[in-house]
XYZ file of C-alpha atoms in Angstrom:
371
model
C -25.248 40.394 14.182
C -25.945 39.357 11.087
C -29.658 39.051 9.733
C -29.171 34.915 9.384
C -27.874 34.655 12.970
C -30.141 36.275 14.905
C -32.478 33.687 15.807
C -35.735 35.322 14.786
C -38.245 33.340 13.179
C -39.942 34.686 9.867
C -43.207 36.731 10.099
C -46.141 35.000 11.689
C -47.997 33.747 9.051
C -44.975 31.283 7.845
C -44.429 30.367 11.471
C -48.407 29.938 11.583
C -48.890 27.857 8.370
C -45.620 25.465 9.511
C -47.268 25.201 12.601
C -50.667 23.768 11.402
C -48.629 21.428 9.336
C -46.161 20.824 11.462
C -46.752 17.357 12.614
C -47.590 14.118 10.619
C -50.442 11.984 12.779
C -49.324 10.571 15.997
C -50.393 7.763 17.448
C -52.412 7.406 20.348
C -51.054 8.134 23.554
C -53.209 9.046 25.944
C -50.871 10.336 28.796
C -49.540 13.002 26.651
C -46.039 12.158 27.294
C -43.591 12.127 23.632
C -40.988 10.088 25.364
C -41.602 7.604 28.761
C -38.318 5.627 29.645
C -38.888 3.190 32.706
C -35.715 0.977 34.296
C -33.842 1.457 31.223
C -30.494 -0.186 31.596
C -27.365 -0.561 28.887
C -23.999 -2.182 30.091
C -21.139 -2.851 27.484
C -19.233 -5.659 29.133
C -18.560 -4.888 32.754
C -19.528 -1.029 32.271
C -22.904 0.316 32.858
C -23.409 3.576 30.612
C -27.263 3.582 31.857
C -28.596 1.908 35.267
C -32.101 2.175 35.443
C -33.198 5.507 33.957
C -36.692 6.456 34.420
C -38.070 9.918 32.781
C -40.538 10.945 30.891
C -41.062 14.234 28.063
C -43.832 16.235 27.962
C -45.413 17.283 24.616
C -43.917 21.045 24.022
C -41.667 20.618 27.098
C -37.466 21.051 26.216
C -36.294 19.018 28.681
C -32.440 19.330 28.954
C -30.192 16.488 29.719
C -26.923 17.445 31.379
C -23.652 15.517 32.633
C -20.209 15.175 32.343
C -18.459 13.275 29.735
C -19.037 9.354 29.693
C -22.102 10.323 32.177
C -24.238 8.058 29.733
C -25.490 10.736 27.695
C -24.774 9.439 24.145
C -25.729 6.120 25.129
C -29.382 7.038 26.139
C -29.607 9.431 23.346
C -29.172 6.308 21.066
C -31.382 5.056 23.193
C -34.608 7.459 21.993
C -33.423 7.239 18.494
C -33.384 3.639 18.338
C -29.804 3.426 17.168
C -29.320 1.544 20.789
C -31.071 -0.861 21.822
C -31.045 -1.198 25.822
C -30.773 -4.582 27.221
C -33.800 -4.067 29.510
C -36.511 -1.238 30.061
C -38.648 0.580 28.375
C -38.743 2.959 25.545
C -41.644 4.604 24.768
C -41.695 7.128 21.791
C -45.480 8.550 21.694
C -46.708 5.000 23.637
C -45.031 3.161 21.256
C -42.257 0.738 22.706
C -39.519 0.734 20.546
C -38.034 -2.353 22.316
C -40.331 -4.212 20.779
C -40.148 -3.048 17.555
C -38.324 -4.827 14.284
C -35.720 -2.717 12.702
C -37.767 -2.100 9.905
C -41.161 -1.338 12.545
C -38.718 1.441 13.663
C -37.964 3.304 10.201
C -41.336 5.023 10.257
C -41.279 5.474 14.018
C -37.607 7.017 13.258
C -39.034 9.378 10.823
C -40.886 10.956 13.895
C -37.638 12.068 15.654
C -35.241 14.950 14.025
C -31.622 14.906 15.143
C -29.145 18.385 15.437
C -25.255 16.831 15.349
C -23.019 18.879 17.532
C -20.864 18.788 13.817
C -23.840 19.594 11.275
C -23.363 16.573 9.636
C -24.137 18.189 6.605
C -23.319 16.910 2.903
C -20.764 19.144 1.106
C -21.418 17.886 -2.271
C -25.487 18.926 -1.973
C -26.647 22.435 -1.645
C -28.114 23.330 1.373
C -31.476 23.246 -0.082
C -30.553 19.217 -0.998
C -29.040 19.064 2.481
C -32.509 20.107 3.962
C -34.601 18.038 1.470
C -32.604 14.618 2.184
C -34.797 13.096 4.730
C -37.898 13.602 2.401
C -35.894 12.212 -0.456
C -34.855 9.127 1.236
C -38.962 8.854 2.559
C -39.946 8.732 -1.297
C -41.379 12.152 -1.625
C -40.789 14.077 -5.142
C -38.304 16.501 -5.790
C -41.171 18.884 -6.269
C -42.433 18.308 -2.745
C -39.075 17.917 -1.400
C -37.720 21.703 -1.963
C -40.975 23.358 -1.437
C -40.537 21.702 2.022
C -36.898 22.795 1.889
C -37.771 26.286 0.911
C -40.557 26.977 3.980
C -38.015 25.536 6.612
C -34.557 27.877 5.104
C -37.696 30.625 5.106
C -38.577 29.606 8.553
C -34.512 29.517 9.812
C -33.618 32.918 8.185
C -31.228 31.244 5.437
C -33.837 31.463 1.740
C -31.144 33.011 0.559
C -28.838 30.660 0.813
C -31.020 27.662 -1.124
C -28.219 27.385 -3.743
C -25.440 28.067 -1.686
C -22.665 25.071 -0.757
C -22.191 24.173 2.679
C -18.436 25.666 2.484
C -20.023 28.635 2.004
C -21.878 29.333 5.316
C -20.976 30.105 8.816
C -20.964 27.993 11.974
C -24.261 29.449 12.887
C -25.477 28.930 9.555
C -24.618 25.514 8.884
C -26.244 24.655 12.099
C -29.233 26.655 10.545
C -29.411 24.100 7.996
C -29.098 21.498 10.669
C -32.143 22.310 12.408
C -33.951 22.697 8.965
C -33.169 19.508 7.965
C -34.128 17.721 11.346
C -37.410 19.561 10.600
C -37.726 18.109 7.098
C -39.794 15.006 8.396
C -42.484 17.065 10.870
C -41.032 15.219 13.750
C -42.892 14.863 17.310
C -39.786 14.960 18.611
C -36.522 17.089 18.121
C -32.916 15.531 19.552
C -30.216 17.753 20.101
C -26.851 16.257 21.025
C -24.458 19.011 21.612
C -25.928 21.208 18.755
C -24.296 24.329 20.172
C -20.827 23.045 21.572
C -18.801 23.892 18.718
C -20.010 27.344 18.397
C -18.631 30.785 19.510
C -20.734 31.703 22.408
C -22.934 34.885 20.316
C -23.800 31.998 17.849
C -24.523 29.868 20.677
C -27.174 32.115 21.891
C -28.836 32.555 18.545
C -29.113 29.168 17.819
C -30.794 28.674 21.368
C -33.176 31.746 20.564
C -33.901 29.920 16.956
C -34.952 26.592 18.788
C -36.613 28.273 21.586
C -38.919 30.107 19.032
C -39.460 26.751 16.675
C -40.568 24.834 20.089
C -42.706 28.351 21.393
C -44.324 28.777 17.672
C -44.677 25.126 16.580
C -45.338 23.586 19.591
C -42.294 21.006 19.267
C -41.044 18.952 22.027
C -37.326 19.344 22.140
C -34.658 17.061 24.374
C -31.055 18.917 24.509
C -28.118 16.736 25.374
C -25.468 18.809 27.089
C -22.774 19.462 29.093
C -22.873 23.212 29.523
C -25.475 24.728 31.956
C -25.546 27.782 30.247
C -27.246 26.143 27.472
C -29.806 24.816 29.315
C -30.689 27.973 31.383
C -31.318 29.656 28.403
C -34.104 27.830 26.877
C -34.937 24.600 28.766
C -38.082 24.131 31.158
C -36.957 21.288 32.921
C -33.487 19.731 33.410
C -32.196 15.966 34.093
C -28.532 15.640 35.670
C -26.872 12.124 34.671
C -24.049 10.503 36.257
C -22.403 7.285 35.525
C -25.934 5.894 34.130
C -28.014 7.296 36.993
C -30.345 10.471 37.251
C -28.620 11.752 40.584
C -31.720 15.016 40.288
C -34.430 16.853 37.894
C -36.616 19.533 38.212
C -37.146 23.076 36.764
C -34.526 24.453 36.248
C -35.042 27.387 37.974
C -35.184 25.487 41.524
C -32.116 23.096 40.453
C -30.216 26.095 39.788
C -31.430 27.773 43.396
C -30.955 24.508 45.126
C -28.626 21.770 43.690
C -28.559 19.026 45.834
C -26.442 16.429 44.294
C -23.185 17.363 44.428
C -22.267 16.800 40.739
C -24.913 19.191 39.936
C -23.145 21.337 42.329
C -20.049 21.314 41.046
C -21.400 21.213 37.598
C -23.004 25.196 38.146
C -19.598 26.258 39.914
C -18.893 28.319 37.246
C -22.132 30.046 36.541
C -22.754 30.887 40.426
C -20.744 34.109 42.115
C -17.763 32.989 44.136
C -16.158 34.688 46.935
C -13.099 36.547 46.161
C -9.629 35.339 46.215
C -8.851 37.972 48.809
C -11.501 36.958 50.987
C -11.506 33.560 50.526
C -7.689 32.792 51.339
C -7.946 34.736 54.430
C -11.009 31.909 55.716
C -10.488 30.119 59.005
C -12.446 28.069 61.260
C -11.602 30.519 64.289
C -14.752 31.440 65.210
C -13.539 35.492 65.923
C -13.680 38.142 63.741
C -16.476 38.676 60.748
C -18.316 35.031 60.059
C -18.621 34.456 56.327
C -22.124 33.423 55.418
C -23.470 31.925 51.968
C -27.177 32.700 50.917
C -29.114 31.159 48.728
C -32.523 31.834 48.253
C -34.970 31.514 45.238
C -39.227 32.252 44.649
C -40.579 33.807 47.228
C -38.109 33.558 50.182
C -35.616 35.922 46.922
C -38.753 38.427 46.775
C -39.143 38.714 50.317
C -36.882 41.904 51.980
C -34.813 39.415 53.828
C -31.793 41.698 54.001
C -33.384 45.066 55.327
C -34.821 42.519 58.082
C -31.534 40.797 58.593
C -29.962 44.950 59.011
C -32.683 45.275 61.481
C -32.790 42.160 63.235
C -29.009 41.731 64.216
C -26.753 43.639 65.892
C -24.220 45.873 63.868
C -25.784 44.756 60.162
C -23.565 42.822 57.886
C -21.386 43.555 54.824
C -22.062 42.492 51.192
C -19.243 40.843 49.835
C -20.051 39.938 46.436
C -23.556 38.310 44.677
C -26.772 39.395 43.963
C -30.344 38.469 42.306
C -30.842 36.445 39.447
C -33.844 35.571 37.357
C -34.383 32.258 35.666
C -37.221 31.173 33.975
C -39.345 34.139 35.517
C -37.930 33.163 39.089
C -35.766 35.700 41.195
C -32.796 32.971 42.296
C -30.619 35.336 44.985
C -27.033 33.859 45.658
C -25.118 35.948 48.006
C -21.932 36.353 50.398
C -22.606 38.050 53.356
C -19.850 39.116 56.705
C -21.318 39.306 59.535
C -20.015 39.903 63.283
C -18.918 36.339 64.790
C -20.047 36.578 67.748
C -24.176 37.012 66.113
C -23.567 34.583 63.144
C -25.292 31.736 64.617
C -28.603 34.742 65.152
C -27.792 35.730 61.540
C -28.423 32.141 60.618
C -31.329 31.417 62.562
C -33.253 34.656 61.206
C -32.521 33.724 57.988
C -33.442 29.892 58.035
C -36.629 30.863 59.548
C -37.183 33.035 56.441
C -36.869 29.978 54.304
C -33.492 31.331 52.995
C -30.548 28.798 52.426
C -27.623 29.489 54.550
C -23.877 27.993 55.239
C -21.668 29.190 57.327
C -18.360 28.797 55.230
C -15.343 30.334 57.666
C -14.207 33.316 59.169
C -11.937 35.957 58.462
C -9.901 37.711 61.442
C -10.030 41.290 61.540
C -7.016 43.154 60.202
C -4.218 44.295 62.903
């Protein structure tokens, strides 16, 4: 992988001296939340896009923000930006309400926030050291100021090389370098990225999600990803929101909404990161209760460190077979997700034994033995 996409920040003291300068002054907010919404709710005619969101951002957190399309994702990122103004609610942006504020109350408050376009966004006519500088330039600042800033942050996104360079000359990765850099310009409180990633090959992809986890470990920056891909937010995110028509339907960390979805959009939403059981198995399934009972486990923390399956061999007559699965770690946290056969006629001990063991088990069929 090339030098510029391998999402290493420069040595420590660049990352250091960006850090201390990082952030303009914030205002006072003494719960230490970036971002507090509360009821928000936007219709456009008869269509809701948000129905009384509540959340709230902690400083350094990256919260992600995940649902399908027309979920109401774009509308309550416009929302935080102040390029949407809800028709009631709150929107607090470091305790400021930005309800209440004038369009031109906002600009500085605006200045605060850094935006990553899922489509760079970038100008092709400026280099990418004048791409970078444009939010200082539009903020007043001299041209002097404006590409020593420019320089630290291409320094600080592995691209000083590329200073001069057009944006028709750089990569997807790259450009998307320059994206972040230029979000960065300002020394926002708050970084916004809506779909930064999606229209990059999946080794970029995890670069540029190594890149922003570093910026927000090194510099302390609270991030908010907008996304539809779970992947995304597994990587890097502490903390993940699921949206669905204009409702939060669950959050949590995203370990334990991985281990234990409850809604069932956020269900169907990880289907394709968790194992499934195999086509050969799983078009053989019957509700006959004879033959080997199919069990799912799920189990996560402590119940996934715990030696459930040597005490399950013990514990019930004749064992059980692995089918397919295995142990996970997110965020630090063994998540186990398993298929298991199992005798019928000792699945319903199988399930007790486990469910007493604070494992998550379902019963899904059974599959006759073979004649």
């Amino acid at each position: 992988m090339p030098v510029a996409d391998a999402g290493l920040l420069p040595p420590a003291p660049v990352a250091e001296r960006l850090a201390a300068d990082a952030f303009a002054p914030a205002p006072s907010n003494p719960a230490g939340d970036v971002v507090r919404l509360t009821d928000i709710r936007r219709s456009f005619g008869a269509t809701a896009a948000l129905n009384g969101v509540s959340l709230s951002v902690r400083k350094g957190e990256i919260l992600g923000i995940i649902g399908r399309s027309g979920a109401g994702k774009s509308t309550l990122i416009r929302c935080l930006n102040g390029l949407e103004r809800p028709d009631s609610g709150q929107v607090l942006i470091e305790g400021r309400d930005t309800t209440r504020l004038s369009e031109r109350e906002l600009q500085p408050l605006r200045r605060r926030i850094g935006m990553i376009f899922q489509h760079f966004n970038l100008l092709s006519a400026k280099t990418v050291a004048d791409n970078v500088a444009l939010p200082l330039k539009i903020a007043g600042q001299s041209r002097r100021e404006r590409l020593q800033r420019a320089a630290e942050l291409l320094d600080l996104v592995g691209l000083a090389e590329k200073a001069g360079s057009y944006p028709s000359a750089l990569s997807g990765g790259q450009k998307q370098r320059v994206g972040i850099a230029r979000a960065l310009a300002a020394r926002p409180a708050l970084l916004l990225s809506d779909e930064a990633t999606s229209a990059l090959d999946p080794e970029t992809t995890r670069s540029i999600l190594a890149l922003l986890k570093d910026i927000n470990r090194r510099l302390g920056l609270t991030i908010v990803l907008i996304t539809h891909e779970m992947e995304v937010v597994r990587a890097i995110a502490d903390r993940l929101v699921v949206i669905d028509a204009g409702r939060i339907v669950e959050e949590g960390p995203v370990w334990k909404v991985f281990a234990e979805p409850r809604s069932h959009i956020t269900q169907s939403l990880l289907e394709a990161s968790r194992p499934r059981l195999p086509p050969a198995i799983a078009g053989r399934l019957s509700d006959v209760p004879t033959g080997e009972a199919i069990l799912r486990i799920d189990a996560a923390g402590e119940a996934a460190e715990a030696p459930f399956l040597a005490q399950l061999a013990a514990a019930v007559p004749g064992g059980f077979r692995l089918i397919h699965g295995g142990v996970d770690h997110i965020q630090d946290h063994p998540v186990a997700s398993l298929f298991l056969g199992v005798a019928a006629a000792h699945a319903s001990e199988a399930v007790a034994f486990l469910q007493a063991r604070a494992v998550k088990v379902e019963l899904i069929g059974h599959v006759q033995d073979d004649d």
